[in-house]
């Protein structure tokens, strides 16, 4: 069965209202609510299977403070990114970059694709959903779409492996899931391990409140609320059927809990 190693890739500090819709809304009784900035985890996973070793996402770039546009870095402060080079964090977990047989990109936002250049010019397959790749290029190359895509992250000589459908099995016990909502092409996963079933929700559920309380992401992080709700109920059904653990996209407490188990 697959084995999963979760890797801590640092922190992004942001206003909670970005990720929990209505978190600090003003009212007549409270016209000036307090705003809370908290730390969100950035993580990757290494999934070892009979078909090879897969890396899930690549994290923030080490030069995020200089590379990211000022408004984005001001909102999502990746303050310790320089301390988390991909190769160094992999080494701390017992892996070399050469050990990676394939990469799965949950999506191509700047905090997930920031070190994808490590695989440029190599023959390593990079899995991405068709809808995500289209939207990423549309966003990065025109004035429309989302500002969270930076062309230099993914407009490279990469061996793209396109996922076209709602599910795609990449190895025994490792199934990719199309979970649109946050973006058109978010990928999650169902992974069967000796420790149990792990569902990777990714940024479909940035934090537990998005999942457990069914509170949408803030409007700036939501491509389609209707698609987001459909994806949420897909995950909840899989959780029920498989008695699964659910790993969110950036929830620090949930990450630490599951990193101790898997």
CSV table of C-alpha atoms in Angstrom, one decimal:
chain,number,residue,atom,x,y,z
A,1,UNK,CA,0.0,0.0,0.0
A,2,UNK,CA,1.2,3.6,-0.5
A,3,UNK,CA,3.1,5.3,2.2
A,4,UNK,CA,2.7,9.0,2.8
A,5,UNK,CA,5.2,11.4,4.4
A,6,UNK,CA,3.9,15.0,5.1
A,7,UNK,CA,6.5,17.7,4.9
A,8,UNK,CA,6.2,21.1,6.6
A,9,UNK,CA,7.2,23.8,4.1
A,10,UNK,CA,6.8,26.9,6.2
A,11,UNK,CA,4.1,29.5,6.9
A,12,UNK,CA,2.0,32.1,5.2
A,13,UNK,CA,0.5,34.8,7.5
A,14,UNK,CA,-2.9,36.2,6.3
A,15,UNK,CA,-6.1,37.7,7.5
A,16,UNK,CA,-8.5,34.9,8.5
A,17,UNK,CA,-11.3,36.6,6.5
A,18,UNK,CA,-9.5,35.7,3.3
A,19,UNK,CA,-10.2,32.0,3.9
A,20,UNK,CA,-13.4,32.0,6.0
A,21,UNK,CA,-16.2,34.0,4.3
A,22,UNK,CA,-17.7,36.6,6.6
A,23,UNK,CA,-15.2,36.0,9.4
A,24,UNK,CA,-14.9,39.7,10.3
A,25,UNK,CA,-18.0,41.4,8.8
A,26,UNK,CA,-19.0,44.7,10.2
A,27,UNK,CA,-22.5,45.1,11.7
A,28,UNK,CA,-24.6,47.8,13.4
A,29,UNK,CA,-23.5,46.4,16.8
A,30,UNK,CA,-19.9,46.0,15.8
A,31,UNK,CA,-19.1,48.5,13.0
A,32,UNK,CA,-15.3,48.1,13.3
A,33,UNK,CA,-14.6,44.4,13.9
A,34,UNK,CA,-11.1,43.3,14.8
A,35,UNK,CA,-9.1,41.5,12.1
A,36,UNK,CA,-7.1,38.5,12.9
A,37,UNK,CA,-4.0,37.5,11.0
A,38,UNK,CA,-2.9,34.0,11.7
A,39,UNK,CA,-0.3,31.5,10.4
A,40,UNK,CA,-1.3,29.0,7.7
A,41,UNK,CA,0.9,26.0,6.9
A,42,UNK,CA,2.4,25.3,3.5
A,43,UNK,CA,3.0,21.6,3.1
A,44,UNK,CA,4.0,19.0,0.6
A,45,UNK,CA,3.7,15.2,0.6
A,46,UNK,CA,5.8,12.4,-0.7
A,47,UNK,CA,3.7,9.4,-1.7
A,48,UNK,CA,5.6,6.1,-2.2
A,49,UNK,CA,3.8,3.6,-4.3
A,50,UNK,CA,4.5,0.5,-6.3
A,51,UNK,CA,4.5,2.7,-9.4
A,52,UNK,CA,7.1,5.1,-8.1
A,53,UNK,CA,7.6,8.0,-5.7
A,54,UNK,CA,5.3,11.0,-6.1
A,55,UNK,CA,5.7,14.6,-4.8
A,56,UNK,CA,2.5,16.5,-4.0
A,57,UNK,CA,3.0,20.2,-4.9
A,58,UNK,CA,6.3,22.2,-4.6
A,59,UNK,CA,5.5,25.0,-2.2
A,60,UNK,CA,6.4,28.7,-2.1
A,61,UNK,CA,9.5,30.2,-3.9
A,62,UNK,CA,12.3,31.0,-1.5
A,63,UNK,CA,12.4,34.5,-2.8
A,64,UNK,CA,8.6,35.1,-2.4
A,65,UNK,CA,9.2,38.5,-0.7
A,66,UNK,CA,10.9,39.9,-3.8
A,67,UNK,CA,9.2,37.7,-6.5
A,68,UNK,CA,5.5,37.9,-5.6
A,69,UNK,CA,3.7,41.1,-6.5
A,70,UNK,CA,3.6,43.5,-3.5
A,71,UNK,CA,-0.3,43.3,-3.0
A,72,UNK,CA,-0.2,39.5,-2.9
A,73,UNK,CA,2.8,39.3,-0.6
A,74,UNK,CA,1.2,41.9,1.6
A,75,UNK,CA,-2.0,39.8,1.9
A,76,UNK,CA,-0.3,36.4,2.1
A,77,UNK,CA,3.1,36.9,3.8
A,78,UNK,CA,5.3,33.9,3.2
A,79,UNK,CA,7.7,35.3,5.8
A,80,UNK,CA,9.9,32.2,6.2
A,81,UNK,CA,9.9,31.0,2.6
A,82,UNK,CA,13.7,31.5,2.3
A,83,UNK,CA,14.2,28.9,5.0
A,84,UNK,CA,12.4,26.2,2.9
A,85,UNK,CA,14.1,25.3,-0.3
A,86,UNK,CA,12.5,22.2,-1.8
A,87,UNK,CA,15.7,20.2,-1.9
A,88,UNK,CA,16.6,21.0,1.7
A,89,UNK,CA,13.1,20.1,3.0
A,90,UNK,CA,13.1,16.9,1.0
A,91,UNK,CA,16.5,16.0,2.4
A,92,UNK,CA,15.3,16.6,6.0
A,93,UNK,CA,12.6,14.1,5.3
A,94,UNK,CA,15.0,11.6,3.9
A,95,UNK,CA,14.6,12.2,0.1
A,96,UNK,CA,16.6,13.5,-2.7
A,97,UNK,CA,15.1,15.4,-5.6
A,98,UNK,CA,16.3,12.6,-7.8
A,99,UNK,CA,14.1,10.2,-5.8
A,100,UNK,CA,11.0,11.9,-7.2
A,101,UNK,CA,9.5,9.9,-10.1
A,102,UNK,CA,6.5,12.2,-10.7
A,103,UNK,CA,4.9,15.4,-9.3
A,104,UNK,CA,1.2,16.0,-8.7
A,105,UNK,CA,0.2,19.7,-8.8
A,106,UNK,CA,-3.0,20.2,-6.8
A,107,UNK,CA,-3.2,23.5,-8.6
A,108,UNK,CA,-0.8,26.2,-10.0
A,109,UNK,CA,-1.2,29.1,-7.6
A,110,UNK,CA,2.0,30.8,-6.6
A,111,UNK,CA,2.2,29.1,-3.1
A,112,UNK,CA,1.9,25.6,-4.6
A,113,UNK,CA,3.9,25.9,-7.8
A,114,UNK,CA,6.6,28.2,-6.6
A,115,UNK,CA,9.5,25.7,-6.9
A,116,UNK,CA,8.2,23.7,-9.9
A,117,UNK,CA,11.3,24.9,-11.7
A,118,UNK,CA,13.3,22.2,-9.9
A,119,UNK,CA,11.8,19.8,-12.5
A,120,UNK,CA,12.4,21.9,-15.6
A,121,UNK,CA,14.1,20.1,-18.5
A,122,UNK,CA,13.7,16.7,-16.8
A,123,UNK,CA,11.5,13.8,-17.9
A,124,UNK,CA,9.6,13.7,-14.6
A,125,UNK,CA,5.8,13.7,-15.3
A,126,UNK,CA,4.0,16.6,-13.8
A,127,UNK,CA,0.3,15.8,-13.2
A,128,UNK,CA,-2.1,18.7,-13.6
A,129,UNK,CA,-5.8,18.9,-14.4
A,130,UNK,CA,-6.7,20.1,-17.9
A,131,UNK,CA,-8.9,22.9,-16.6
A,132,UNK,CA,-6.2,24.1,-14.2
A,133,UNK,CA,-3.5,24.4,-16.9
A,134,UNK,CA,-5.9,26.2,-19.2
A,135,UNK,CA,-6.9,28.7,-16.5
A,136,UNK,CA,-3.4,29.2,-15.2
A,137,UNK,CA,-2.2,30.3,-18.7
A,138,UNK,CA,-5.3,32.3,-19.2
A,139,UNK,CA,-4.8,34.1,-15.9
A,140,UNK,CA,-1.0,34.6,-16.3
A,141,UNK,CA,-1.0,35.7,-19.9
A,142,UNK,CA,-4.1,38.0,-20.0
A,143,UNK,CA,-5.6,40.7,-17.8
A,144,UNK,CA,-8.5,38.3,-16.9
A,145,UNK,CA,-8.7,35.3,-14.6
A,146,UNK,CA,-6.8,35.3,-11.2
A,147,UNK,CA,-3.8,37.2,-10.1
A,148,UNK,CA,-2.5,34.3,-8.0
A,149,UNK,CA,-0.9,32.6,-11.1
A,150,UNK,CA,2.6,33.7,-12.1
A,151,UNK,CA,3.8,32.6,-15.5
A,152,UNK,CA,7.4,32.0,-14.4
A,153,UNK,CA,6.2,29.3,-12.0
A,154,UNK,CA,4.9,27.0,-14.7
A,155,UNK,CA,5.6,28.4,-18.2
A,156,UNK,CA,8.6,26.1,-18.4
A,157,UNK,CA,10.0,23.1,-20.1
A,158,UNK,CA,8.0,20.6,-18.0
A,159,UNK,CA,6.7,17.1,-18.8
A,160,UNK,CA,3.0,17.8,-18.3
A,161,UNK,CA,0.8,14.8,-17.7
A,162,UNK,CA,-2.8,16.0,-18.2
A,163,UNK,CA,-5.7,14.7,-16.1
A,164,UNK,CA,-8.9,15.1,-18.1
A,165,UNK,CA,-11.6,13.4,-15.9
A,166,UNK,CA,-13.1,13.6,-12.5
A,167,UNK,CA,-10.9,10.8,-11.2
A,168,UNK,CA,-7.6,9.4,-12.3
A,169,UNK,CA,-5.7,6.5,-10.8
A,170,UNK,CA,-2.0,7.0,-10.8
A,171,UNK,CA,-1.0,3.9,-8.8
A,172,UNK,CA,-2.7,1.2,-6.8
A,173,UNK,CA,-4.3,2.9,-3.8
A,174,UNK,CA,-3.6,6.4,-5.1
A,175,UNK,CA,-6.5,8.1,-6.9
A,176,UNK,CA,-6.6,11.8,-8.0
A,177,UNK,CA,-9.9,13.6,-7.6
A,178,UNK,CA,-11.0,16.7,-9.5
A,179,UNK,CA,-12.4,19.2,-6.9
A,180,UNK,CA,-13.2,22.5,-8.7
A,181,UNK,CA,-14.2,25.5,-6.7
A,182,UNK,CA,-11.2,27.3,-5.3
A,183,UNK,CA,-9.9,27.1,-8.9
A,184,UNK,CA,-11.3,25.3,-12.0
A,185,UNK,CA,-8.8,22.5,-11.7
A,186,UNK,CA,-8.0,21.7,-8.1
A,187,UNK,CA,-6.9,18.1,-7.6
A,188,UNK,CA,-7.3,16.2,-4.4
A,189,UNK,CA,-6.6,12.6,-3.7
A,190,UNK,CA,-7.8,9.4,-2.0
A,191,UNK,CA,-4.8,7.4,-0.7
A,192,UNK,CA,-5.1,4.0,0.9
A,193,UNK,CA,-2.4,3.4,3.5
A,194,UNK,CA,-1.7,1.0,6.3
A,195,UNK,CA,-2.7,3.7,8.7
A,196,UNK,CA,-6.1,4.2,6.9
A,197,UNK,CA,-7.6,6.2,4.1
A,198,UNK,CA,-6.2,9.7,3.6
A,199,UNK,CA,-8.3,12.2,1.7
A,200,UNK,CA,-6.3,15.2,0.4
A,201,UNK,CA,-8.8,18.0,0.2
A,202,UNK,CA,-6.2,20.6,-0.6
A,203,UNK,CA,-7.4,24.2,-1.1
A,204,UNK,CA,-11.0,23.0,-1.5
A,205,UNK,CA,-10.9,23.3,2.3
A,206,UNK,CA,-8.2,25.9,3.2
A,207,UNK,CA,-9.0,25.3,6.9
A,208,UNK,CA,-11.3,23.1,8.9
A,209,UNK,CA,-14.1,25.7,9.1
A,210,UNK,CA,-14.5,25.4,5.3
A,211,UNK,CA,-15.0,21.7,5.6
A,212,UNK,CA,-16.6,20.9,9.0
A,213,UNK,CA,-18.8,24.0,9.1
A,214,UNK,CA,-19.3,24.3,5.3
A,215,UNK,CA,-18.3,28.0,5.3
A,216,UNK,CA,-16.9,29.0,1.9
A,217,UNK,CA,-13.6,30.5,1.3
A,218,UNK,CA,-13.5,34.2,1.1
A,219,UNK,CA,-14.7,35.6,-2.3
A,220,UNK,CA,-11.1,36.4,-3.4
A,221,UNK,CA,-10.2,32.7,-3.1
A,222,UNK,CA,-13.3,31.3,-4.7
A,223,UNK,CA,-13.6,30.7,-8.4
A,224,UNK,CA,-17.1,29.2,-8.2
A,225,UNK,CA,-19.1,28.6,-5.0
A,226,UNK,CA,-21.5,26.2,-6.7
A,227,UNK,CA,-18.6,24.0,-7.9
A,228,UNK,CA,-17.0,24.4,-4.4
A,229,UNK,CA,-20.1,23.0,-2.7
A,230,UNK,CA,-20.3,20.1,-5.2
A,231,UNK,CA,-16.7,19.2,-4.5
A,232,UNK,CA,-17.2,19.5,-0.7
A,233,UNK,CA,-20.1,17.0,-0.8
A,234,UNK,CA,-18.0,14.7,-2.9
A,235,UNK,CA,-15.3,14.7,-0.3
A,236,UNK,CA,-17.8,14.2,2.6
A,237,UNK,CA,-19.3,11.2,0.9
A,238,UNK,CA,-15.8,9.7,0.4
A,239,UNK,CA,-15.0,10.4,4.0
A,240,UNK,CA,-18.1,8.6,5.1
A,241,UNK,CA,-17.7,5.6,2.9
A,242,UNK,CA,-14.0,5.1,3.7
A,243,UNK,CA,-13.9,6.4,7.3
A,244,UNK,CA,-11.1,8.7,6.0
A,245,UNK,CA,-8.9,11.3,7.5
A,246,UNK,CA,-9.2,14.6,5.6
A,247,UNK,CA,-6.1,16.8,5.1
A,248,UNK,CA,-6.9,20.5,4.4
A,249,UNK,CA,-4.9,22.9,2.3
A,250,UNK,CA,-3.4,25.1,4.9
A,251,UNK,CA,-4.9,24.2,8.4
A,252,UNK,CA,-1.9,24.1,10.7
A,253,UNK,CA,-3.5,22.1,13.5
A,254,UNK,CA,-4.9,19.4,11.1
A,255,UNK,CA,-1.6,19.2,9.3
A,256,UNK,CA,0.3,18.6,12.6
A,257,UNK,CA,-2.3,16.0,13.7
A,258,UNK,CA,-2.0,14.0,10.5
A,259,UNK,CA,1.8,14.4,10.1
A,260,UNK,CA,2.1,12.6,13.4
A,261,UNK,CA,0.0,9.7,12.1
A,262,UNK,CA,1.2,9.2,8.5
